[in-house]
Amino acid sequence: MSVTELLSDELKELDRKETEEVEVIGESIEACLRLASEYFNRKIHELDYRVIKRGKKKLFFSEPFHIRVSIIPEDDILNELESLDEALTGGSGKLTSKELRDIIEPKDKDGYATVKIYKQGVFLTVVAPVGNGKKVKLDDVAKKLSYRGISQVEQSRIKSIVEKASGSSELISNQKPRPNMEASMLTDVSADHMRANVTLIPAKPGGRDLEVQDVANALKSIGVVYGIKEDLIKKYLDEEKFNVPFAAAEGDPPVNGKAAEIRYHVRTEKSLNFREDATGRVDYKDLDLIENVVVGQLLAEKIPAQPGKFGRNLYGMMLPANDGRDIELKQGKGTILSEDRTRLTAEVNGQVLYTLGRLSVETVYRINGDVGIKTGNVTFLGSIIITGNVEDNFHVKAAGNIEIFGTVQKSVVEADGDIIVRQGITGREEARIESTGGNIVAKFIQNATCITDKDILVQEGIMHSNLMAGGRVLCKGKRAQIVGGTIQATKLIAAKIIGSPANPQTDLIVGNNPKIQKQIKEYEDKKSENQAKKDQLIKTLKTLKARKETDPASFTQENEQHLQKLSAADKKLEKRIEEYNQEINTLIAYMEEQSAHGRVSVEKTLFGGVTIKIKNAEFKVKNEVKFKTFLEENGQIRQLPYEDPDGGKKDWRKKRNRGRVS
């Protein structure tokens, strides 16, 4: 991309943002301005705002502020081009605004002269210099005239034109061109008929120069009727750029329309990570898993699809283009979709959830105290907050998230979203915690079963439990230890300590997603069932066909209809079996992709009694291993230096020595 194009794009973007206004809803004006600052990528003091509706604090809830925000206009647009400076300098950052002006419009430029011989005579053009550039001298013109074989000129007229340097083409001689000495050109049309290159060949002394119309006519003579760039041809002729191919004609490629786009104004994905302080404690208040919205808040908007733009090649043939693909802005519960189906807003105050491409707003059910005899089992089509414990033998089920401030005892907790247990899980072999679409977070897990398609994150320890995660199992904290039980994850299992000096049986399985394996088994069972039906049907078909061939006279119309029905059923079964095969292969490929980098990481000590299985490879730990990461390579378990799950390498021994005085 040229400097001019880059600058033009940057200026357009700056103009758009400087004139754009956005409406923002937040709990305070400061909160609204922070959101607008992120959107515009400007500092708060560079923003102007106007209050549309002031917020109010009430007893049970607060009404939000609603403001309209824009950028304060600036006097000098070049001050906003730091990113362009970086792009032009390759990241050196040495290009200043003054230098940028010099690139856009050079301060000094030499003058120049051209001599052209046409049928009408000889023409001289002298262009004045810019700034401190050099002027054209009379000797320069004399040399050009001599080189071109021009002798019949008036010196006084030449001198006048040089001094005037008007930039216009002026007749200086009636000398006619010499025959067979004229300029010529080469043409080359691309295979797709979208570009015609021309190479100008200069005239010999006294020969006629080409004019724009000469080049255009030459292109038309080979069938080029569209996209001839007369301005560019004139530029190359005027500046005498010879023996350099250039695109003298270009077609217009078809431009497919841009697909419709859903622009979300709320989070559709969550990133979940522990934030540890210096003591290894985790602040669950900072997880920010629940996103609340208020009535009327804009949740999403649809940018309509754009129509395609037809193209045309050099020969004038139209080239079709596809219109942009349309998509639907789906309306979920608790939302309002505008009449033109392009804006989705919240209908109620509550938590916004994104599931299967649809936004919905769920109200939150809060239980102040324990789930127990007073509440009974709890089932809620939204999110649940429990300030106490979930007592033995009770069941909590939610379509959204579940957040428990106390402990989970011998009970069942199920959610479609995240499950957060701030104190921990004491299951006594019977607790089951399952999330179908979120993460499970707990202070500790003991004698429990936990299942999720995403991640399981634990602070203090996992003891004698069965965990199955479609993503990762991370035990990160001051006393992060996994002891006993079976831990399964598709991508990663990580802890500070795994096992114990007593060497209890601890199985770590990475690379196999239990839920996907279950789905594969279900499809394989259905495939086998349909294959058995097909085998039986084929036997019947063979019998009928043999009867038809050996005794056609006794093969009735009813027999023929039965044969046709069985043949149709055979094709349906064949298609169904093929569909099952495709589903099985898709699931296997997905599981292999997810588990391609499956690992087990131990930050401190891995004790004996631990078995590591990654894909189809197995490693039984007999002696203590420290500071290692395990992965599968060529069917074997390979040990590497410890790699931190967050992406960096960390040596726990350095952390252990902190604070010692040498």
XYZ file of C-alpha atoms in Angstrom, residues 7-500:
494
model
C -2.748 8.189 4.882
C -6.124 8.339 3.152
C -7.385 5.277 5.040
C -6.128 6.685 8.348
C -7.766 10.061 7.740
C -11.077 8.408 6.841
C -11.008 6.374 10.045
C -10.158 9.473 12.111
C -12.939 11.452 10.415
C -15.419 8.665 11.108
C -14.524 8.399 14.780
C -14.417 12.179 15.286
C -17.950 12.589 13.946
C -19.387 9.420 15.498
C -21.526 9.482 18.621
C -22.326 6.496 20.813
C -24.913 6.013 23.513
C -23.639 4.357 26.681
C -25.469 2.977 29.723
C -23.694 2.495 33.051
C -23.990 2.760 36.812
C -22.277 6.188 36.811
C -21.090 8.839 34.367
C -17.504 7.757 35.060
C -18.352 4.132 34.216
C -20.034 5.252 30.978
C -17.000 7.324 29.994
C -14.662 4.382 30.688
C -16.656 2.229 28.260
C -16.666 4.991 25.629
C -12.928 5.515 26.134
C -12.282 1.844 25.296
C -14.550 2.015 22.245
C -12.979 5.186 20.781
C -9.470 4.270 21.994
C -9.179 7.770 23.481
C -8.463 9.122 26.939
C -11.454 10.251 28.984
C -10.407 13.923 28.920
C -10.598 13.798 25.098
C -14.318 12.913 25.195
C -17.398 15.107 25.305
C -20.748 13.856 26.603
C -24.378 14.817 27.044
C -26.667 13.251 29.657
C -29.808 11.718 28.172
C -31.142 10.223 31.405
C -29.686 10.646 34.886
C -29.317 7.578 37.091
C -31.139 7.217 40.389
C -30.313 5.191 43.493
C -33.302 3.420 45.036
C -33.789 1.037 47.949
C -33.630 -2.276 46.103
C -32.096 -1.302 42.779
C -30.579 1.608 40.895
C -31.507 3.134 37.556
C -28.425 3.534 35.305
C -27.079 6.672 33.671
C -27.697 7.021 29.917
C -25.344 9.418 28.084
C -24.297 10.248 24.500
C -20.519 10.474 23.968
C -18.387 11.926 21.149
C -14.745 12.894 20.582
C -13.720 16.518 21.173
C -12.574 17.856 17.732
C -8.862 18.652 17.355
C -7.269 21.524 15.442
C -4.381 19.596 13.894
C -5.252 16.180 12.470
C -1.561 15.310 12.001
C -1.141 15.063 15.770
C -3.349 11.939 15.650
C -1.184 10.060 13.128
C 1.294 8.339 15.446
C 0.146 4.928 14.272
C 0.701 6.008 10.668
C 4.210 7.217 11.574
C 4.940 3.771 12.974
C 3.586 2.054 9.862
C 5.725 4.242 7.590
C 8.923 3.680 9.589
C 8.482 -0.056 10.155
C 8.089 0.473 13.881
C 11.174 2.677 14.429
C 9.006 5.587 15.516
C 11.503 8.130 14.142
C 9.198 9.709 11.588
C 7.934 13.099 12.810
C 4.871 15.021 11.738
C 7.134 17.493 9.864
C 8.691 14.634 7.891
C 5.226 13.268 7.252
C 4.226 16.537 5.566
C 7.360 16.326 3.417
C 6.383 12.826 2.283
C 2.853 13.896 1.449
C 3.981 17.026 -0.411
C 7.759 17.285 -1.117
C 9.175 20.706 -0.288
C 11.785 20.813 -3.091
C 11.373 19.429 -6.609
C 13.411 20.107 -9.759
C 11.798 21.500 -12.886
C 11.890 19.503 -16.138
C 11.310 19.826 -19.889
C 9.932 17.475 -22.550
C 10.105 17.607 -26.345
C 7.361 15.886 -28.325
C 7.120 15.345 -32.077
C 3.591 14.940 -33.426
C 1.997 15.182 -36.866
C 1.238 18.871 -36.224
C 4.862 19.689 -35.418
C 7.278 19.852 -32.489
C 6.016 20.796 -28.997
C 8.017 21.923 -25.959
C 6.822 21.751 -22.338
C 8.788 23.346 -19.497
C 7.660 22.775 -15.889
C 8.805 25.134 -13.121
C 10.608 23.787 -10.021
C 9.023 23.482 -6.572
C 10.614 25.259 -3.595
C 14.391 25.264 -3.929
C 14.408 22.834 -6.823
C 16.580 23.485 -9.900
C 15.206 25.474 -12.835
C 15.354 24.155 -16.391
C 18.258 25.750 -18.277
C 18.354 26.709 -21.942
C 21.254 24.277 -22.454
C 19.101 21.434 -21.102
C 16.448 22.121 -23.734
C 19.056 22.478 -26.486
C 20.446 19.050 -25.667
C 16.969 17.520 -25.763
C 16.238 19.147 -29.139
C 19.536 17.900 -30.544
C 18.914 14.398 -29.214
C 15.496 14.367 -30.853
C 16.926 15.569 -34.191
C 15.178 18.966 -34.138
C 16.982 21.808 -35.930
C 14.282 24.131 -37.331
C 13.532 26.220 -34.206
C 13.627 29.899 -33.170
C 16.031 30.366 -30.260
C 14.149 33.393 -28.963
C 10.945 31.386 -28.673
C 12.756 28.575 -26.888
C 14.245 31.078 -24.454
C 10.814 32.618 -23.794
C 9.226 29.247 -23.032
C 12.091 28.265 -20.705
C 11.854 31.526 -18.765
C 8.071 31.321 -18.528
C 8.043 27.627 -17.461
C 4.236 27.556 -17.536
C 3.934 23.781 -17.805
C 1.841 24.027 -20.989
C 2.756 22.340 -24.273
C 3.724 24.935 -26.933
C 4.427 24.549 -30.664
C 8.049 25.472 -31.478
C 8.522 24.039 -34.993
C 6.546 22.821 -37.997
C 9.127 20.137 -38.688
C 7.330 16.943 -39.684
C 8.207 13.540 -38.214
C 10.683 11.382 -40.081
C 9.062 8.238 -41.518
C 9.799 4.811 -40.010
C 11.342 6.393 -36.922
C 8.176 6.702 -34.844
C 7.707 5.453 -31.282
C 6.028 2.097 -30.724
C 4.550 -0.003 -27.943
C 4.230 -3.590 -26.758
C 0.991 -4.966 -25.328
C 0.354 -7.993 -23.146
C -3.105 -9.082 -21.945
C -3.306 -11.304 -18.857
C -4.828 -14.765 -19.089
C -7.894 -13.703 -17.093
C -8.488 -10.723 -19.440
C -8.386 -8.346 -16.468
C -5.122 -6.478 -17.141
C -3.365 -5.128 -20.223
C 0.263 -4.136 -19.779
C 1.817 -1.638 -22.168
C 5.535 -1.017 -22.650
C 6.379 2.264 -24.413
C 9.282 2.163 -26.894
C 10.851 5.614 -27.555
C 11.007 7.141 -31.024
C 14.288 7.357 -32.888
C 15.707 10.831 -33.647
C 13.128 12.809 -35.568
C 10.487 10.129 -35.147
C 6.898 10.795 -34.071
C 5.937 10.355 -30.419
C 2.916 8.409 -29.329
C -0.177 10.226 -28.119
C -2.755 8.952 -25.665
C -5.168 8.178 -28.480
C -2.513 6.096 -30.256
C -2.162 3.848 -27.209
C -5.933 3.671 -26.698
C -6.489 2.742 -30.362
C -3.813 0.051 -30.166
C -5.560 -1.472 -27.156
C -8.939 -1.329 -28.883
C -7.446 -3.049 -31.918
C -6.782 -6.139 -29.779
C -10.286 -6.090 -28.302
C -9.746 -4.003 -25.147
C -12.862 -1.848 -24.790
C -13.087 -1.336 -21.020
C -10.846 -0.008 -18.270
C -8.401 1.996 -20.412
C -6.517 4.379 -18.096
C -5.988 7.421 -20.251
C -4.696 9.552 -17.358
C -2.038 6.981 -16.504
C -1.086 6.585 -20.168
C -0.698 10.375 -20.432
C 1.473 10.403 -17.295
C 3.819 7.755 -18.700
C 4.001 9.555 -22.051
C 4.577 12.988 -20.492
C 7.236 11.704 -18.097
C 8.833 9.599 -20.856
C 8.816 6.374 -18.874
C 10.037 4.028 -21.590
C 10.686 0.281 -21.547
C 8.776 -0.103 -18.284
C 5.586 -2.214 -18.410
C 2.560 -0.626 -16.762
C -1.127 -1.461 -16.487
C -2.659 0.725 -19.199
C -6.029 -0.972 -18.822
C -7.595 -2.910 -15.968
C -10.945 -4.557 -15.587
C -13.054 -4.402 -12.484
C -13.007 -7.677 -10.535
C -16.338 -8.772 -9.106
C -16.700 -7.918 -5.444
C -18.774 -10.278 -3.367
C -21.029 -8.532 -0.905
C -20.000 -8.465 2.726
C -21.900 -10.959 4.849
C -24.248 -9.708 7.513
C -22.610 -9.343 10.900
C -23.906 -9.508 14.447
C -22.117 -6.943 16.597
C -22.426 -7.867 20.252
C -22.273 -5.207 22.963
C -21.956 -7.783 25.730
C -19.485 -10.619 26.259
C -20.205 -13.826 24.373
C -17.141 -15.639 25.726
C -15.664 -15.720 29.179
C -12.052 -16.136 30.184
C -11.621 -17.678 33.587
C -8.390 -17.376 35.566
C -7.451 -17.298 39.211
C -5.960 -14.093 40.573
C -3.556 -14.956 43.378
C -2.109 -12.537 45.886
C 1.357 -12.909 47.458
C 0.070 -15.516 49.948
C -1.539 -17.684 47.264
C -5.095 -16.726 48.214
C -7.715 -16.329 45.490
C -10.238 -13.500 45.411
C -13.395 -14.993 43.909
C -15.004 -11.555 43.715
C -12.672 -10.702 40.836
C -13.757 -13.556 38.545
C -16.429 -11.348 36.928
C -18.373 -14.307 35.553
C -21.846 -12.782 35.683
C -22.675 -9.884 33.353
C -25.773 -7.971 34.403
C -27.806 -5.732 32.097
C -30.637 -3.262 32.615
C -33.924 -2.640 30.838
C -33.415 -1.009 27.438
C -29.687 -1.743 27.239
C -28.477 -2.533 23.721
C -27.266 -6.137 23.641
C -26.541 -6.693 19.956
C -27.132 -5.171 16.561
C -27.138 -6.589 13.078
C -25.070 -5.020 10.316
C -27.033 -5.918 7.145
C -25.471 -7.904 4.329
C -24.118 -5.888 1.404
C -25.062 -6.633 -2.218
C -22.339 -7.898 -4.519
C -20.817 -5.628 -7.153
C -20.595 -7.007 -10.672
C -17.215 -6.859 -12.376
C -16.224 -6.377 -15.995
C -13.200 -7.613 -17.924
C -11.224 -5.735 -20.582
C -13.466 -7.091 -23.325
C -16.580 -5.647 -21.680
C -17.901 -8.967 -20.397
C -19.828 -8.704 -17.112
C -18.529 -10.870 -14.247
C -21.099 -11.987 -11.670
C -20.703 -11.424 -7.923
C -22.444 -12.980 -4.946
C -24.511 -10.987 -2.514
C -23.404 -11.123 1.105
C -24.851 -13.974 3.142
C -27.629 -12.911 5.470
C -27.777 -14.103 9.060
C -30.498 -13.813 11.654
C -30.262 -11.812 14.855
C -31.878 -14.345 17.170
C -34.120 -13.231 19.994
C -33.850 -14.964 23.334
C -35.984 -14.812 26.445
C -36.042 -11.456 28.209
C -35.061 -9.456 25.123
C -36.815 -7.189 22.610
C -36.061 -7.350 18.876
C -36.733 -4.178 16.869
C -39.272 -4.213 14.030
C -36.530 -4.189 11.414
C -34.875 -7.084 13.305
C -31.527 -5.269 13.583
C -31.380 -4.234 17.279
C -31.730 -6.460 20.336
C -32.304 -4.824 23.724
C -32.912 -6.114 27.239
C -36.544 -6.429 28.299
C -35.770 -7.019 31.994
C -32.998 -6.404 34.489
C -30.884 -9.509 34.920
C -27.991 -11.586 33.664
C -27.239 -11.843 29.957
C -26.367 -15.328 28.684
C -25.106 -16.411 25.273
C -26.158 -19.930 24.288
C -26.277 -21.510 20.838
C -25.965 -18.180 19.058
C -28.768 -16.541 21.020
C -28.701 -13.851 23.727
C -31.175 -14.063 26.566
C -31.608 -12.158 29.809
C -32.211 -14.278 32.882
C -33.212 -12.963 36.245
C -31.134 -14.194 39.184
C -32.673 -16.280 41.995
C -31.001 -15.556 45.335
C -31.256 -17.891 48.338
C -30.222 -16.183 51.561
C -29.013 -19.125 53.612
C -28.689 -22.862 53.050
C -30.402 -25.130 50.567
C -31.966 -27.606 52.940
C -35.196 -28.615 54.579
C -36.601 -25.072 54.389
C -36.083 -24.699 50.656
C -36.361 -28.254 49.369
C -34.786 -29.078 46.017
C -34.223 -26.018 43.847
C -34.770 -25.898 40.079
C -34.563 -22.515 38.351
C -34.504 -21.395 34.709
C -31.880 -18.753 35.328
C -28.895 -18.199 37.615
C -28.839 -19.007 41.324
C -26.905 -17.404 44.162
C -26.794 -19.334 47.459
C -25.293 -17.450 50.402
C -25.031 -20.587 52.574
C -24.360 -24.288 52.010
C -26.004 -27.029 49.969
C -26.808 -29.636 52.587
C -26.797 -33.428 52.280
C -29.177 -35.103 49.837
C -30.511 -31.947 48.183
C -30.526 -31.108 44.489
C -29.830 -27.690 42.921
C -30.343 -27.235 39.182
C -30.071 -24.036 37.095
C -30.252 -23.086 33.425
C -27.663 -20.365 34.057
C -24.840 -20.086 36.605
C -24.765 -21.289 40.219
C -22.702 -19.451 42.822
C -22.481 -20.963 46.332
C -20.843 -18.918 49.076
C -20.580 -21.891 51.463
C -19.851 -25.578 50.882
C -21.440 -28.369 48.888
C -21.980 -31.516 50.902
C -23.374 -34.903 49.815
C -25.626 -33.339 47.185
C -26.150 -32.813 43.450
C -25.510 -29.473 41.739
C -26.213 -29.105 38.006
C -26.002 -26.038 35.767
C -25.796 -25.111 32.114
C -23.337 -22.334 33.010
C -20.551 -21.876 35.563
C -20.620 -23.471 39.032
C -18.638 -21.598 41.708
C -18.262 -23.055 45.218
C -16.388 -20.504 47.286
C -15.604 -22.763 50.248
C -15.359 -26.200 48.695
C -16.977 -29.575 48.093
C -17.122 -32.344 50.714
C -18.900 -35.093 48.818
C -18.516 -38.218 50.979
C -18.444 -40.308 47.765
C -21.958 -39.190 46.691
C -21.715 -35.545 45.615
C -22.015 -34.872 41.889
C -21.275 -31.464 40.367
C -21.984 -31.129 36.644
C -21.889 -28.191 34.221
C -22.924 -28.720 30.607
C -21.565 -25.438 29.273
C -19.440 -23.652 31.863
C -16.521 -24.003 34.261
C -16.423 -25.513 37.758
C -14.542 -23.433 40.349
C -14.003 -24.495 43.973
C -11.691 -23.892 46.906
C -11.225 -27.667 47.260
C -12.849 -30.915 46.078
C -12.964 -34.008 48.299
C -14.640 -37.373 47.579
C -16.837 -35.981 44.815
C -17.562 -36.369 41.114
C -17.244 -33.257 38.928
C -18.075 -33.167 35.215
C -17.860 -30.265 32.740
C -17.248 -29.621 29.050
C -14.885 -26.775 29.964
C -12.390 -26.227 32.815
C -12.212 -27.262 36.476
C -10.231 -24.792 38.614
C -9.390 -25.569 42.251
C -7.369 -23.556 44.739
C -6.290 -25.840 47.565
C -6.625 -29.488 46.635
C -8.387 -32.356 44.863
C -8.619 -35.435 47.077
C -9.912 -38.889 46.131
C -12.332 -37.539 43.544
C -13.376 -38.325 39.991
C -13.059 -35.311 37.687
C -13.872 -35.140 33.975
C -13.155 -31.892 32.083
C -13.533 -31.197 28.376
C -10.822 -28.545 28.752
C -8.360 -28.313 31.661
C -8.072 -29.327 35.308
C -5.992 -26.693 37.126
C -5.115 -26.927 40.810
C -3.420 -23.611 41.564
C -2.941 -22.155 44.992
C -0.716 -22.222 48.047
C -1.514 -25.891 48.785
C -2.493 -27.023 45.293
C -2.355 -30.834 45.428
C -4.044 -33.748 43.658
C -4.217 -36.965 45.719
C -6.041 -40.168 44.751
C -8.954 -40.687 42.398
C -9.190 -40.339 38.635
C -8.656 -37.007 36.887
C -9.557 -36.735 33.192
C -9.056 -33.695 30.923
C -8.845 -33.159 27.196
C -6.071 -30.536 27.229
C -4.215 -30.219 30.527
C -3.908 -31.400 34.138
C -1.723 -29.170 36.324
C -0.943 -28.900 40.048
C 1.917 -28.080 42.396
C 1.950 -31.566 43.941
C 0.434 -34.760 42.544
C 0.178 -37.857 44.746
C 1.632 -38.178 48.265
